[in-house]
Short mmCIF file of C-alpha atoms and ligand atoms in Angstrom, two decimals:
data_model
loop_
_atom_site.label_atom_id
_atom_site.label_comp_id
_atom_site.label_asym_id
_atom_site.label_seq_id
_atom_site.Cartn_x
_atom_site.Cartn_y
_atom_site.Cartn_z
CA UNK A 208 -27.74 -4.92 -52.63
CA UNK A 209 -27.18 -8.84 -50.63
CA UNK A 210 -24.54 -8.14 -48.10
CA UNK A 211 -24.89 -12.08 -47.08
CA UNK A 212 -22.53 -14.72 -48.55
CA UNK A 213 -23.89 -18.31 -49.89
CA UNK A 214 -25.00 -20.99 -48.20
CA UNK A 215 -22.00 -22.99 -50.23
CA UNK A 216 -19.35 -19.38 -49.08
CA UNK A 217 -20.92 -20.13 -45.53
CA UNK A 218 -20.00 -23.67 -45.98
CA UNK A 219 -16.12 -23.06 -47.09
CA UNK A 220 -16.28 -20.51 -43.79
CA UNK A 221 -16.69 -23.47 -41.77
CA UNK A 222 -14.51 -25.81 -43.69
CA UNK A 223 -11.62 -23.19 -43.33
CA UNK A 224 -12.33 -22.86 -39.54
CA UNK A 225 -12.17 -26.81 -38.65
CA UNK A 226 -9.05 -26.57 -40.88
CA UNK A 227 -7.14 -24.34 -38.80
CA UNK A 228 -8.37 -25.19 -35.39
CA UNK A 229 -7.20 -28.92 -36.61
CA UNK A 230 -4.08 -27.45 -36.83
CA UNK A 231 -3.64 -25.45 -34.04
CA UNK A 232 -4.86 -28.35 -31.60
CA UNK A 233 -1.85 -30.10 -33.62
CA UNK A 234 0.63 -27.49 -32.57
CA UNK A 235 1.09 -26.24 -35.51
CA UNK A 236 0.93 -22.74 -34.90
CA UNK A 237 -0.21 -20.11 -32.55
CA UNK A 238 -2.66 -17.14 -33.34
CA UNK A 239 -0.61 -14.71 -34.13
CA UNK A 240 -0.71 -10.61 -34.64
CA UNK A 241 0.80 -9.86 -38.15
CA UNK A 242 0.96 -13.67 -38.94
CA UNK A 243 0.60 -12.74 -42.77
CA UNK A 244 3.70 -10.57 -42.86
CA UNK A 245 5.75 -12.26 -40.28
CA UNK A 246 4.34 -15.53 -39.85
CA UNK A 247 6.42 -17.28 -42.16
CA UNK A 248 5.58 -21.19 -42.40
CA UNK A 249 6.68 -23.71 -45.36
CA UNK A 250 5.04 -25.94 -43.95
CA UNK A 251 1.74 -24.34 -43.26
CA UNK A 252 1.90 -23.24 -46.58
CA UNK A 253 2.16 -26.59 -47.62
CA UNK A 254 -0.86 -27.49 -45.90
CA UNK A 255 -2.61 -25.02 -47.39
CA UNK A 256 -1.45 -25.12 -50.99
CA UNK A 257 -2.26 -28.65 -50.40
CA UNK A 258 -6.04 -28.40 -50.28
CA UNK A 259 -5.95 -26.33 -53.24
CA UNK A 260 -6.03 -23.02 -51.62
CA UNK A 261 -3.50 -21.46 -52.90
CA UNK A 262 -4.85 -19.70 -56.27
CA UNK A 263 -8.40 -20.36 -55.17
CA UNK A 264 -9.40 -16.96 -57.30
CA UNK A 265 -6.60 -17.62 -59.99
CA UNK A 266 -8.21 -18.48 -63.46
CA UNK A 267 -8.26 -22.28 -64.25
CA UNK A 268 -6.41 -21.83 -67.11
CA UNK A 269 -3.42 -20.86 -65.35
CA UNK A 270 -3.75 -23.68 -62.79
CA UNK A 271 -6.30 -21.69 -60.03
CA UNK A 272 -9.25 -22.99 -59.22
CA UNK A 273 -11.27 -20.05 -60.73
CA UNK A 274 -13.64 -19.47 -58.08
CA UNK A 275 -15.06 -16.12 -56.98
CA UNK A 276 -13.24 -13.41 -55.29
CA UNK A 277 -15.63 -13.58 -52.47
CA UNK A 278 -14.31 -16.75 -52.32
CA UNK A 279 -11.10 -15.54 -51.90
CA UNK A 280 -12.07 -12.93 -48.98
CA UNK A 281 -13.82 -15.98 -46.90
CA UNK A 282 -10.50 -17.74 -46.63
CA UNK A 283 -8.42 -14.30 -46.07
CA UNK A 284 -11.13 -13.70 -43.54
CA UNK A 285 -10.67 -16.74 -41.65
CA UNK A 286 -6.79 -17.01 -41.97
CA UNK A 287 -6.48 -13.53 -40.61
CA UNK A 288 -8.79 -14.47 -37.58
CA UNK A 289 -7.14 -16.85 -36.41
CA UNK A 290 -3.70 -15.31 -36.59
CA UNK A 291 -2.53 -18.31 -39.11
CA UNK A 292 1.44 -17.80 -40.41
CA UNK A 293 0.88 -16.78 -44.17
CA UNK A 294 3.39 -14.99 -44.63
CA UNK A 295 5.62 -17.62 -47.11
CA UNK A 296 2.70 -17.09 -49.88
CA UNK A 297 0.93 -14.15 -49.09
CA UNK A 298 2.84 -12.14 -51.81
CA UNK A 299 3.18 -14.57 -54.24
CA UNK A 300 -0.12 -16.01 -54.61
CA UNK A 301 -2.44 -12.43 -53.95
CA UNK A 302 0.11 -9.97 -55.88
CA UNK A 303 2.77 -11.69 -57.57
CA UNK A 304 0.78 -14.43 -59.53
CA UNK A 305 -1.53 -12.15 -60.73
CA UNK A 306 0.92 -10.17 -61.66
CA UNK A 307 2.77 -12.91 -63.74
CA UNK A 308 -0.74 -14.73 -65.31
CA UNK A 309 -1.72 -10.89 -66.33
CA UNK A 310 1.53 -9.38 -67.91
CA UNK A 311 3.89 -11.97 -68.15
CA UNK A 312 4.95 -14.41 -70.94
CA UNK A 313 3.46 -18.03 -71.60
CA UNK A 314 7.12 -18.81 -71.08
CA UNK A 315 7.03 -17.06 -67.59
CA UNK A 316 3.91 -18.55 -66.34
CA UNK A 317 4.84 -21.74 -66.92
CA UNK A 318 8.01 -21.65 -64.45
CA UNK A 319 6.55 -19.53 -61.88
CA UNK A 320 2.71 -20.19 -61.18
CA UNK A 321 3.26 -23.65 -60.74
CA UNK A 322 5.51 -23.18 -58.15
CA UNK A 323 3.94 -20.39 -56.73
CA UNK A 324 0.63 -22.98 -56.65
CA UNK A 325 2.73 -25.42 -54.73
CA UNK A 326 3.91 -23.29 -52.01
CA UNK A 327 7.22 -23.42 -53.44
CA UNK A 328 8.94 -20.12 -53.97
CA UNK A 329 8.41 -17.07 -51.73
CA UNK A 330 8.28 -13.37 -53.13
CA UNK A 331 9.18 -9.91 -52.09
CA UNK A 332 8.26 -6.62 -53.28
CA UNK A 333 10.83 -4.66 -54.87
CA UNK A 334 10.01 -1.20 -54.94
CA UNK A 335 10.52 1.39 -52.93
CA UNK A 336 14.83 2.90 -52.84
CA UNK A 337 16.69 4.98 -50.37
CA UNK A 338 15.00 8.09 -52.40
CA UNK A 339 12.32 6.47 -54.37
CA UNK A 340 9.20 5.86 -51.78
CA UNK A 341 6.12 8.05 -52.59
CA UNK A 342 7.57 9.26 -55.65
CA UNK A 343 8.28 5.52 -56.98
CA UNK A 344 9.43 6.98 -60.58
CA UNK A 345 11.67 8.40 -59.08
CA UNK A 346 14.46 5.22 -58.38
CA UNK A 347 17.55 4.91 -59.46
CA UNK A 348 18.48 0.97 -59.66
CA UNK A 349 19.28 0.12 -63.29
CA UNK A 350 19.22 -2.94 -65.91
CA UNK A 351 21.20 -2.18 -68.79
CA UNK A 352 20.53 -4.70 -71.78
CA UNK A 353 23.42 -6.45 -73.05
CA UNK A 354 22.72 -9.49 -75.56
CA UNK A 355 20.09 -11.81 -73.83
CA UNK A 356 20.68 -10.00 -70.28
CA UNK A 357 20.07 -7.22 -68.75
CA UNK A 358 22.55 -6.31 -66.07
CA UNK A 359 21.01 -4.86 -62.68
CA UNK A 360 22.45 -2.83 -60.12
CA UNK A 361 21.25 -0.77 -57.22
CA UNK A 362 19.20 -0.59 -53.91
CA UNK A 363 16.18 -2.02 -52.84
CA UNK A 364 14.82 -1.03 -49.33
CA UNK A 365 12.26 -2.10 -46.91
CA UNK A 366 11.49 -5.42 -49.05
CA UNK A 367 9.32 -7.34 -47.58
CA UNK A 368 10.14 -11.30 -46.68
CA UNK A 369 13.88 -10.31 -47.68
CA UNK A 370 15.15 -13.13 -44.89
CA UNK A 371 13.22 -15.49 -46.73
CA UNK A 372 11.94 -14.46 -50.06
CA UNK A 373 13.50 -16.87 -52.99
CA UNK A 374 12.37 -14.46 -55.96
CA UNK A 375 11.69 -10.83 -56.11
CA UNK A 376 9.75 -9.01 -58.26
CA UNK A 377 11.65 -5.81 -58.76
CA UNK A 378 11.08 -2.62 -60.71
CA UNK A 379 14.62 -0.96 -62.56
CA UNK A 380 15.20 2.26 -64.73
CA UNK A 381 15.53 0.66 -68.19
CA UNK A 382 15.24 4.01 -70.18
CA UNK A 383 16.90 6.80 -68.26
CA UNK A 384 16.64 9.54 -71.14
CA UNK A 385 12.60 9.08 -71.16
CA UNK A 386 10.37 10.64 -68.48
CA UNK A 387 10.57 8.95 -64.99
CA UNK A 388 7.69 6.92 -65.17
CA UNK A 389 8.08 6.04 -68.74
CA UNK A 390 11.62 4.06 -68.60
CA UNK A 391 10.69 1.69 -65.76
CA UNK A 392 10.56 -2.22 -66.06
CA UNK A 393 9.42 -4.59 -63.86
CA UNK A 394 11.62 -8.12 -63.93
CA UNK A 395 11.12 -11.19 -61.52
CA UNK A 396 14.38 -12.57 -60.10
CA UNK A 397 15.65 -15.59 -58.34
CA UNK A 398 17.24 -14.79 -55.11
CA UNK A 399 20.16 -16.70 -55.82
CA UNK A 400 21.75 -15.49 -58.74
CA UNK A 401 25.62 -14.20 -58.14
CA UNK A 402 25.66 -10.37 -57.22
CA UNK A 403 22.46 -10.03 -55.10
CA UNK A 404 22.99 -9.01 -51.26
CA UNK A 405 20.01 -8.83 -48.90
CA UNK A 406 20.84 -7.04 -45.25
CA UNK A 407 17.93 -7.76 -43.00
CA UNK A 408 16.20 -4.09 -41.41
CA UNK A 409 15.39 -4.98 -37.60
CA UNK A 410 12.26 -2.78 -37.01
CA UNK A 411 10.70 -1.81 -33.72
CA UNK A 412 9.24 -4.70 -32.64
CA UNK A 413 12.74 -6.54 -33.53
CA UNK A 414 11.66 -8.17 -36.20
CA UNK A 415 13.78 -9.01 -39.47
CA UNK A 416 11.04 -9.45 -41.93
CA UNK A 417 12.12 -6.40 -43.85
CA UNK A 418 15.45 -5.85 -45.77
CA UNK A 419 18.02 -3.72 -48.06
CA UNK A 420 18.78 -5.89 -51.13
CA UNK A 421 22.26 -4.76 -52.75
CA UNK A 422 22.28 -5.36 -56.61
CA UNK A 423 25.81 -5.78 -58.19
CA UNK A 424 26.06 -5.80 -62.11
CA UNK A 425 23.19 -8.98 -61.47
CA UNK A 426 22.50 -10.81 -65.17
CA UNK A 427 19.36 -11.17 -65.48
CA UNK A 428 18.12 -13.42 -68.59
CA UNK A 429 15.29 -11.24 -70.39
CA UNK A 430 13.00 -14.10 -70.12
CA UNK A 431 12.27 -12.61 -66.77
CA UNK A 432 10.85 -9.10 -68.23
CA UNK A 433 7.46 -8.76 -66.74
CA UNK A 434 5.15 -7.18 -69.53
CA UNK A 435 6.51 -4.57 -71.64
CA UNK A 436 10.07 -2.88 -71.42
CA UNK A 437 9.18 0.52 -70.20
CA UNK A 438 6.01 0.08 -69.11
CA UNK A 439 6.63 -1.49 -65.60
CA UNK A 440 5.79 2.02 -64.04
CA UNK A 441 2.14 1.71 -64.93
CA UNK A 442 1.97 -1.92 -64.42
CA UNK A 443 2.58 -1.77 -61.11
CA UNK A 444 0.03 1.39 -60.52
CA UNK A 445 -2.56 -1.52 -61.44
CA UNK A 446 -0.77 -4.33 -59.26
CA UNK A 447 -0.52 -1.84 -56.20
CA UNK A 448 -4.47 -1.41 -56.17
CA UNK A 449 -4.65 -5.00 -55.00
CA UNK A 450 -2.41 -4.65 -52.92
CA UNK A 451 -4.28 -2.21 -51.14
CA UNK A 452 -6.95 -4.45 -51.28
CA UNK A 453 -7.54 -6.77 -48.87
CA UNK A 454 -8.49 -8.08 -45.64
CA UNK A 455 -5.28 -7.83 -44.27
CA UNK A 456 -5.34 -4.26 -43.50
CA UNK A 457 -8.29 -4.72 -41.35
CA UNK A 458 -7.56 -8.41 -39.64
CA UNK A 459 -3.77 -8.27 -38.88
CA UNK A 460 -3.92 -7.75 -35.85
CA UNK A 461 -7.70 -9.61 -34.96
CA UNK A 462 -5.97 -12.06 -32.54
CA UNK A 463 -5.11 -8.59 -30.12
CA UNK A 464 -9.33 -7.56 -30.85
CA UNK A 465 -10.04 -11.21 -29.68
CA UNK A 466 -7.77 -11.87 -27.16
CA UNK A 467 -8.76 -8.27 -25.50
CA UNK A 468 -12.83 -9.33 -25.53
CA UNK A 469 -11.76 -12.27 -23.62
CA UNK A 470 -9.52 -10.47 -21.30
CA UNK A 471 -12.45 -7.84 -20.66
CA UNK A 472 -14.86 -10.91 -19.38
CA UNK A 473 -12.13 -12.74 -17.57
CA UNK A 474 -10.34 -10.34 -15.79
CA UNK A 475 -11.81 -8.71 -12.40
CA UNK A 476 -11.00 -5.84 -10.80
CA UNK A 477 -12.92 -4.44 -7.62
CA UNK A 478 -14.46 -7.53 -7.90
CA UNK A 479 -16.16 -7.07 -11.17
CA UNK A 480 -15.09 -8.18 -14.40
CA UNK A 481 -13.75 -5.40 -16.18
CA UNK A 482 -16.37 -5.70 -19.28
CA UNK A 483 -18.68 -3.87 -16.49
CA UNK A 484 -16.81 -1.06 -16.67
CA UNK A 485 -18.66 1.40 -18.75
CA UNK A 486 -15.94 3.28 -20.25
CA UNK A 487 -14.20 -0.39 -20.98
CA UNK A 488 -17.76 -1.43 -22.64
CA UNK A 489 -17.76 1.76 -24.70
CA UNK A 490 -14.61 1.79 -26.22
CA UNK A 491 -14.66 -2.14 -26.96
CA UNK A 492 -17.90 -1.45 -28.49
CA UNK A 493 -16.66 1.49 -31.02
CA UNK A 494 -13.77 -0.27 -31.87
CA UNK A 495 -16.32 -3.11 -33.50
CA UNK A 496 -18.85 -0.22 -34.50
CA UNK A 497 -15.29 0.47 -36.68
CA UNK A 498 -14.35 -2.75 -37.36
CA UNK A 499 -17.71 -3.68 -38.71
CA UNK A 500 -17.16 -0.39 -41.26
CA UNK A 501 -14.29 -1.59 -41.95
CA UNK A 502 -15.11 -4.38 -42.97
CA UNK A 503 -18.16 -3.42 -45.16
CA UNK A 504 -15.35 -0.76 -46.77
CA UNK A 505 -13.31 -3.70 -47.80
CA UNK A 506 -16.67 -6.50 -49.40
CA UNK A 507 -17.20 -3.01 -51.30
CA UNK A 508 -13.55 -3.29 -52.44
CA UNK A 509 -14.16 -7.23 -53.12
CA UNK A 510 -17.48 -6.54 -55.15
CA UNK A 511 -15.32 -4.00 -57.37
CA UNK A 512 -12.97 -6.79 -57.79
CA UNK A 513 -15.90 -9.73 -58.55
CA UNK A 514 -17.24 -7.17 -61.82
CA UNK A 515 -13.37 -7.27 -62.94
CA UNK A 516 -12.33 -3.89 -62.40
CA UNK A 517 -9.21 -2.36 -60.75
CA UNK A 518 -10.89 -1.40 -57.08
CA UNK A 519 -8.76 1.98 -57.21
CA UNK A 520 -10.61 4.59 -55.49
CA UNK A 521 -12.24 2.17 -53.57
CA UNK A 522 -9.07 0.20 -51.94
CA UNK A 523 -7.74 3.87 -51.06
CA UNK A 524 -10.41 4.66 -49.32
CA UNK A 525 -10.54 1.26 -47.46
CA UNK A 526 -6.65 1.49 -46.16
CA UNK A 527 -6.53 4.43 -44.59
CA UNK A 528 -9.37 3.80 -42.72
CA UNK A 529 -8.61 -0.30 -41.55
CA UNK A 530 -5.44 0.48 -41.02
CA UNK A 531 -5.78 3.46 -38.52
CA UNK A 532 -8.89 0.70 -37.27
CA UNK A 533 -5.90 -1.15 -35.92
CA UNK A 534 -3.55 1.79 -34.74
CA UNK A 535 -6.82 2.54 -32.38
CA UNK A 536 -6.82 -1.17 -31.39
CA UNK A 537 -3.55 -1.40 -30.13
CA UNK A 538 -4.06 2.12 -28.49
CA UNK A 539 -7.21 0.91 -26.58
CA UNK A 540 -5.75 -2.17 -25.92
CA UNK A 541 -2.30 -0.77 -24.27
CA UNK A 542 -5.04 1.64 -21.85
CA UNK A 543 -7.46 -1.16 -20.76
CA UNK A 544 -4.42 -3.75 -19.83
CA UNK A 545 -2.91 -0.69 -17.67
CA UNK A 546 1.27 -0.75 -17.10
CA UNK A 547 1.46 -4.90 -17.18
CA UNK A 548 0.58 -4.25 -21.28
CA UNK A 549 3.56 -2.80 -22.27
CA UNK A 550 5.65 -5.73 -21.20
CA UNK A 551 6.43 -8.01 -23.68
CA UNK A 552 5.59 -11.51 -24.67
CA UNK A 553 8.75 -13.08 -22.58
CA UNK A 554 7.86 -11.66 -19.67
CA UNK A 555 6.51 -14.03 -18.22
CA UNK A 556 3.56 -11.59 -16.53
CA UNK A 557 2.64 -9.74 -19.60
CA UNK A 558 -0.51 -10.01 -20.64
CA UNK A 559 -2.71 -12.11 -23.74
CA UNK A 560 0.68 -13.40 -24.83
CA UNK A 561 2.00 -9.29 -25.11
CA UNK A 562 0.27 -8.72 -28.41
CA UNK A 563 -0.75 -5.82 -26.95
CA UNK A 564 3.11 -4.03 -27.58
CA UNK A 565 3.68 -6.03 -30.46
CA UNK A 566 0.66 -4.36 -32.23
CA UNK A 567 0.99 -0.98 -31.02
CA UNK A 568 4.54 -0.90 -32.25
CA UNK A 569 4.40 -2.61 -35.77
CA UNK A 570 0.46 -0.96 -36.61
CA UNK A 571 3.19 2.26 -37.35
CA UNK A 572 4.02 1.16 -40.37
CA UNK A 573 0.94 0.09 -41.61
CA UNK A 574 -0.61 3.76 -42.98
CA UNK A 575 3.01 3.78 -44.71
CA UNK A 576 3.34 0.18 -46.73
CA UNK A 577 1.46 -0.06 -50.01
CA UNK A 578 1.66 3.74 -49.88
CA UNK A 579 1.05 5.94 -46.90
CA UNK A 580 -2.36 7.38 -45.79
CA UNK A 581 -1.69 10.76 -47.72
CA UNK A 582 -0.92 9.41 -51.07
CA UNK A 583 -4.08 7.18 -50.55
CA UNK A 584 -6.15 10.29 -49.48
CA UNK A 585 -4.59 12.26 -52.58
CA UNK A 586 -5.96 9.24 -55.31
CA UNK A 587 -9.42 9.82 -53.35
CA UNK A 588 -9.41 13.35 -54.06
CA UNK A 589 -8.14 13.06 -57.57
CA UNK A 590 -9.86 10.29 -58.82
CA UNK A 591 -13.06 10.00 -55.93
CA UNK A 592 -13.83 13.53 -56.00
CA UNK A 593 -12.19 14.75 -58.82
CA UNK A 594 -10.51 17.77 -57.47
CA UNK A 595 -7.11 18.67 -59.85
CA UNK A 596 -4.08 16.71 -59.42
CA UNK A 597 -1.27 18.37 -57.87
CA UNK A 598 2.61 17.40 -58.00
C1 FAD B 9 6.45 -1.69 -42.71
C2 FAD B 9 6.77 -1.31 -44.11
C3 FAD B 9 6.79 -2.28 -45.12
C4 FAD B 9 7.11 -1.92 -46.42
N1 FAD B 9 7.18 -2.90 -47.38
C5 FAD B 9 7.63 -2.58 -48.61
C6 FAD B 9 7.87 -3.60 -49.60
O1 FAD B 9 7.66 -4.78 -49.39
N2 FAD B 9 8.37 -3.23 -50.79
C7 FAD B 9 8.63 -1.93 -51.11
O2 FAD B 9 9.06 -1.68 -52.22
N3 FAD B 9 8.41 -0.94 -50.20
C8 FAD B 9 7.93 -1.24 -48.96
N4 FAD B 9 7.73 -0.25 -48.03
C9 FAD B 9 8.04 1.13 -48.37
C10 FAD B 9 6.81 2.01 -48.48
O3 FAD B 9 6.12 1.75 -49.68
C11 FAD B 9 7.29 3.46 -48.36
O4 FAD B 9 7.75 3.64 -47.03
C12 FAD B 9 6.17 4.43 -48.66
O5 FAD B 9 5.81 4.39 -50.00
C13 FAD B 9 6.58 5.87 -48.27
O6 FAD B 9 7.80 6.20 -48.84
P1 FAD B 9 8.96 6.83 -47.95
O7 FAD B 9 9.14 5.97 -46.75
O8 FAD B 9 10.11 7.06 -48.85
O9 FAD B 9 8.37 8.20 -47.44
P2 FAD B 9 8.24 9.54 -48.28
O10 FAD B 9 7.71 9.25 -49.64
O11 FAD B 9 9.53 10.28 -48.18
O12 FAD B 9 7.13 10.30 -47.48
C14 FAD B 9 7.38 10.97 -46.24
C15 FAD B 9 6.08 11.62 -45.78
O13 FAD B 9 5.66 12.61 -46.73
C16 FAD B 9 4.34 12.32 -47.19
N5 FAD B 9 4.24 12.61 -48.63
C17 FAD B 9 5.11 12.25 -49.59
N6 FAD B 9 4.67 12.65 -50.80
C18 FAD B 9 3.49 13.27 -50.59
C19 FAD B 9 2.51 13.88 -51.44
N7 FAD B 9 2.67 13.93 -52.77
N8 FAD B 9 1.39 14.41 -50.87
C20 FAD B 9 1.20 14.34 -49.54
N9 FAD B 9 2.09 13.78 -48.67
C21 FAD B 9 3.20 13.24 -49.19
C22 FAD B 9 4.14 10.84 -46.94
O14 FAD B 9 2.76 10.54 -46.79
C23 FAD B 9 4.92 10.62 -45.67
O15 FAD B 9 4.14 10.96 -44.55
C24 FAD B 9 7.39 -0.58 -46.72
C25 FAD B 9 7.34 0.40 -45.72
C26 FAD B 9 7.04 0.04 -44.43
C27 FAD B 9 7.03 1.12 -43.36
#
C-alpha cells in the first residue's frame, strides 16, 4: 500500500498551484466556497482548457490526454483549495464526457467532446422531477419517437447550472408499458432548441445556480440518444457512481477550513490569539483529524477508479461522510466567529469574507445531491455488507 503520489504528480501539484495563484494575483478570481457549483467562469475555463486540462484523464483517443486518475485528483485537489470558479466545466468534462466517450455514438463524440475539451459548451444534469428524486424510475417526462425525432415533454427540477448550462443531458420515459427502470433513455440536448423553458430556483443562500426546465413537445433528432433506447436507467446507475466520486464533496468549502486557521492565529481576544484557546485548538484539530479521513476515503475511491472499476460501494461510503465533514465545518466555524459570523459577505463587518453563512447554509444540500445520505447508506448495506435489499 504507497499512499504518496510521484515525484512527476508532486510536480503537476506545484505547477497547478503557481497556475492559480498567477491568476488570482491577476484578479482573476477570488477563493471561493462552492466555486465548482457556483463559480461559473468562461473564461477561467478557458484558461484551463487551454493548458490541456480539461480531459486530463479522458482517453487519447477521444482527444484527453490519457493520464492517470490520480492525475486527475491532484488538479481537483488543488482547484478545490483554492476556491477556483469551475463550475462552467465541472459537469461536462468529469460526468458528461465520460458519459458520451463510454455510451454514445462515434457520431456523438465527435460534436460534443471537442467542445466539451475546449471549454465550449456547459452541461446540466437532468434527472431528478417534481416526484422522481430517490426513486429516479419513477419520472414522468416523455420522448415519444416520431420519424427521426423523438418529441420531449415534461419537468426537470433542481438542474444544476440551469442559468447557464448550453446542453443537458436528460433522462425521459421512452417505454411506458415496460417496468420503470426498463423504459428510460438518456438523450443530450442543446439548450436552445424551440420548446425548452428553464425557471431559475433561488436557494437559501440566494443563489440561482439551480433550475426547473419546462419541456414542450421539444424535437429532439435521435442522433442525440445516449447508448441504448431503454437502457438509460442503468446507464446512469454507472454515471452517478462518479459522480459521487470526487474531491468535491470533501474540498467545497476548503477556502471556509483555510480562511478559519488563519482567523484562529490572527484574531485576539483577552489578549491572546484565539488558536490558544483550548476548546478552539480542539475542535480545529478534529475537524482535520476528519478531513484527513476524508480524504484517505476519497484516494481509496480514486485507486478503485485507476484499476477501471465502477468505485460503487466505495464512493457511497466516501459522500456521506465528506459531506457531513463540511456540514461540521460550517457549524464550527459559525461558533468560533461568535454573532459577527452570521452576517453576510456585504456587510461590511462580517467576517473571512462571510463564508462562514454561505457554507453553513448551502452544505444543506450537499447529503441530498447525487443522492441523499440514506440512499448512499442503503447501497453500503446492500452491496458493502450484503444485507437484503429492501423497496
Ligand atoms: C443542492 C441540490 C442540487 C441538486 N442537483 C441536481 C441536479 O443537478 N440534477 C438532478 O437531476 N437532481 C439534482 N438534485 C436533486 C437530488 O438528486 C434529489 O433532491 C435527491 O435525489 C432526493 O430526492 P428528493 O429531493 O425528491 O427527496 P425524496 O426522494 O423525496 O426523499 C426525501 C427523504 O426521504 C429519504 N428517502 C427516500 N427514499 C428512501 C429510501 N428508499 N430509504 C431511506 N430513505 C429514503 C431521503 O433520504 C430523504 O431524506 C439536487 C438536489 C439538491 C438539494
Amino acid at each position: 500500500m504507497d499512499f504518496s503520489f510521484t515525484v512527476e504528480q508532486e510536480a503537476f501539484r506545484q505547477e497547478v498551484r503557481s497556475f492559480l495563484e498567477h491568476e488570482i494575483r491577476q484578479g482573476a478570481f477570488q477563493p471561493m466556497c462552492d466555486g465548482w457549483l457556483q463559480g461559473f467562469s468562461r473564461d477561467f475555463t478557458k484558461k484551463v482548457a487551454a493548458k490541456g486540462w480539461l480531459g486530463i484523464n479522458w482517453p487519447k483517443e477521444h482527444g484527453g490526454m490519457g493520464r492517470s486518475y490520480f492525475d486527475r485528483l491532484v488538479l481537483t485537489e488543488e482547484m478545490l483549495r483554492y476556491g477556483a470558479p469551475t463550475a462552467y466545466h465541472w459537469v461536462a468534462e468529469g460526468q458528461t464526457g465520460r458519459a458520451i466517450y463510454t455510451d454514445g455514438t462515434e457520431e456523438l463524440k465527435q460534436e460534443l467532446l471537442p467542445k466539451i475539451l475546449r471549454g465550449e459548451i456547459c452541461f446540466g444534469l437532468g434527472m431528478s422531477e417534481p416526484d422522481a428524486g430517490s426513486d429516479l424510475a419513477a419520472l414522468k417526462t416523455r420522448a415519444v419517437e416520431e420519424g427521426d425525432y423523438y418529441i420531449i415533454s415534461g419537468q426537470k427540477m433542481w438542474t444544476t447550472s440551469a442559468g447557464y448550462m448550453t446542453h443537458i443531458i436528460l433522462l425521459a420515459r421512452t417505454d411506458p408499458a415496460a417496468p420503470k427502470q426498463q423504459g428510460i433513455s438518456q438523450f443530450v440536448i442543446d439548450c436552445k432548441l424551440p420548446g425548452i423553458t428553464i425557471r431559475p430556483t433561488i436557494d437559501m443562500v440566494d443563489r440561482e445556480a439551480w433550475g426547473e426546465v419546462f419541456f414542450d413537445n421539444v424535437r429532439v433528432h435521435k442522433k442525440y440518444l445516449v447508448g441504448e433506447k431503454n437502457r438509460g436507467f442503468f446507464q446512469v446507475l454507472k454515471q452517478l457512481d462518479y459522480e459521487r466520486a470526487g474531491m468535491e464533496w470533501l474540498m467545497g468549502n476548503y477556502p471556509l477550513f483555510d480562511a478559519l486557521i488563519k482567523f484562529s492565529k490572527e484574531t485576539k481576544r483577552n489578549g491572546k490569539p484565539i488558536c490558544e484557546d483550548p476548546l478552539i485548538r480542539s475542535r480545529l484539530a478534529q475537524l482535520e483529524v476528519e478531513f484527513e479521513v476524508g480524504r484517505m476515503l476519497i484516494y481509496r475511491v480514486a485507486q478503485v477508479m485507476a484499476q477501471g472499476k465502477a468505485p460503487n460501494v466505495e464512493a457511497a461510503i466516501a459522500k456521506p461522510f465528506c459531506t457531513t465533514w463540511e456540514q461540521h465545518l460550517a457549524g464550527i466555524a459559525t461558533d468560533i466567529l461568535g454573532l459577527y459570523g452570521q452576517l453576510w459577505q456585504e456587510s461590511g463587518y462580517a467576517p473571512i469574507m462571510g463564508m462562514a453563512p454561505h457554507s453553513f447554509l448551502a452544505s444543506k444540500g450537499y447529503s441530498l445531491q447525487a443522492g441523499t445520505n440514506e440512499i448512499l447508506k442503503g447501497i453500503v448495506a446492500a452491496r458493502g455488507l450484503g444485507l437484503p435489499s429492501i423497496t
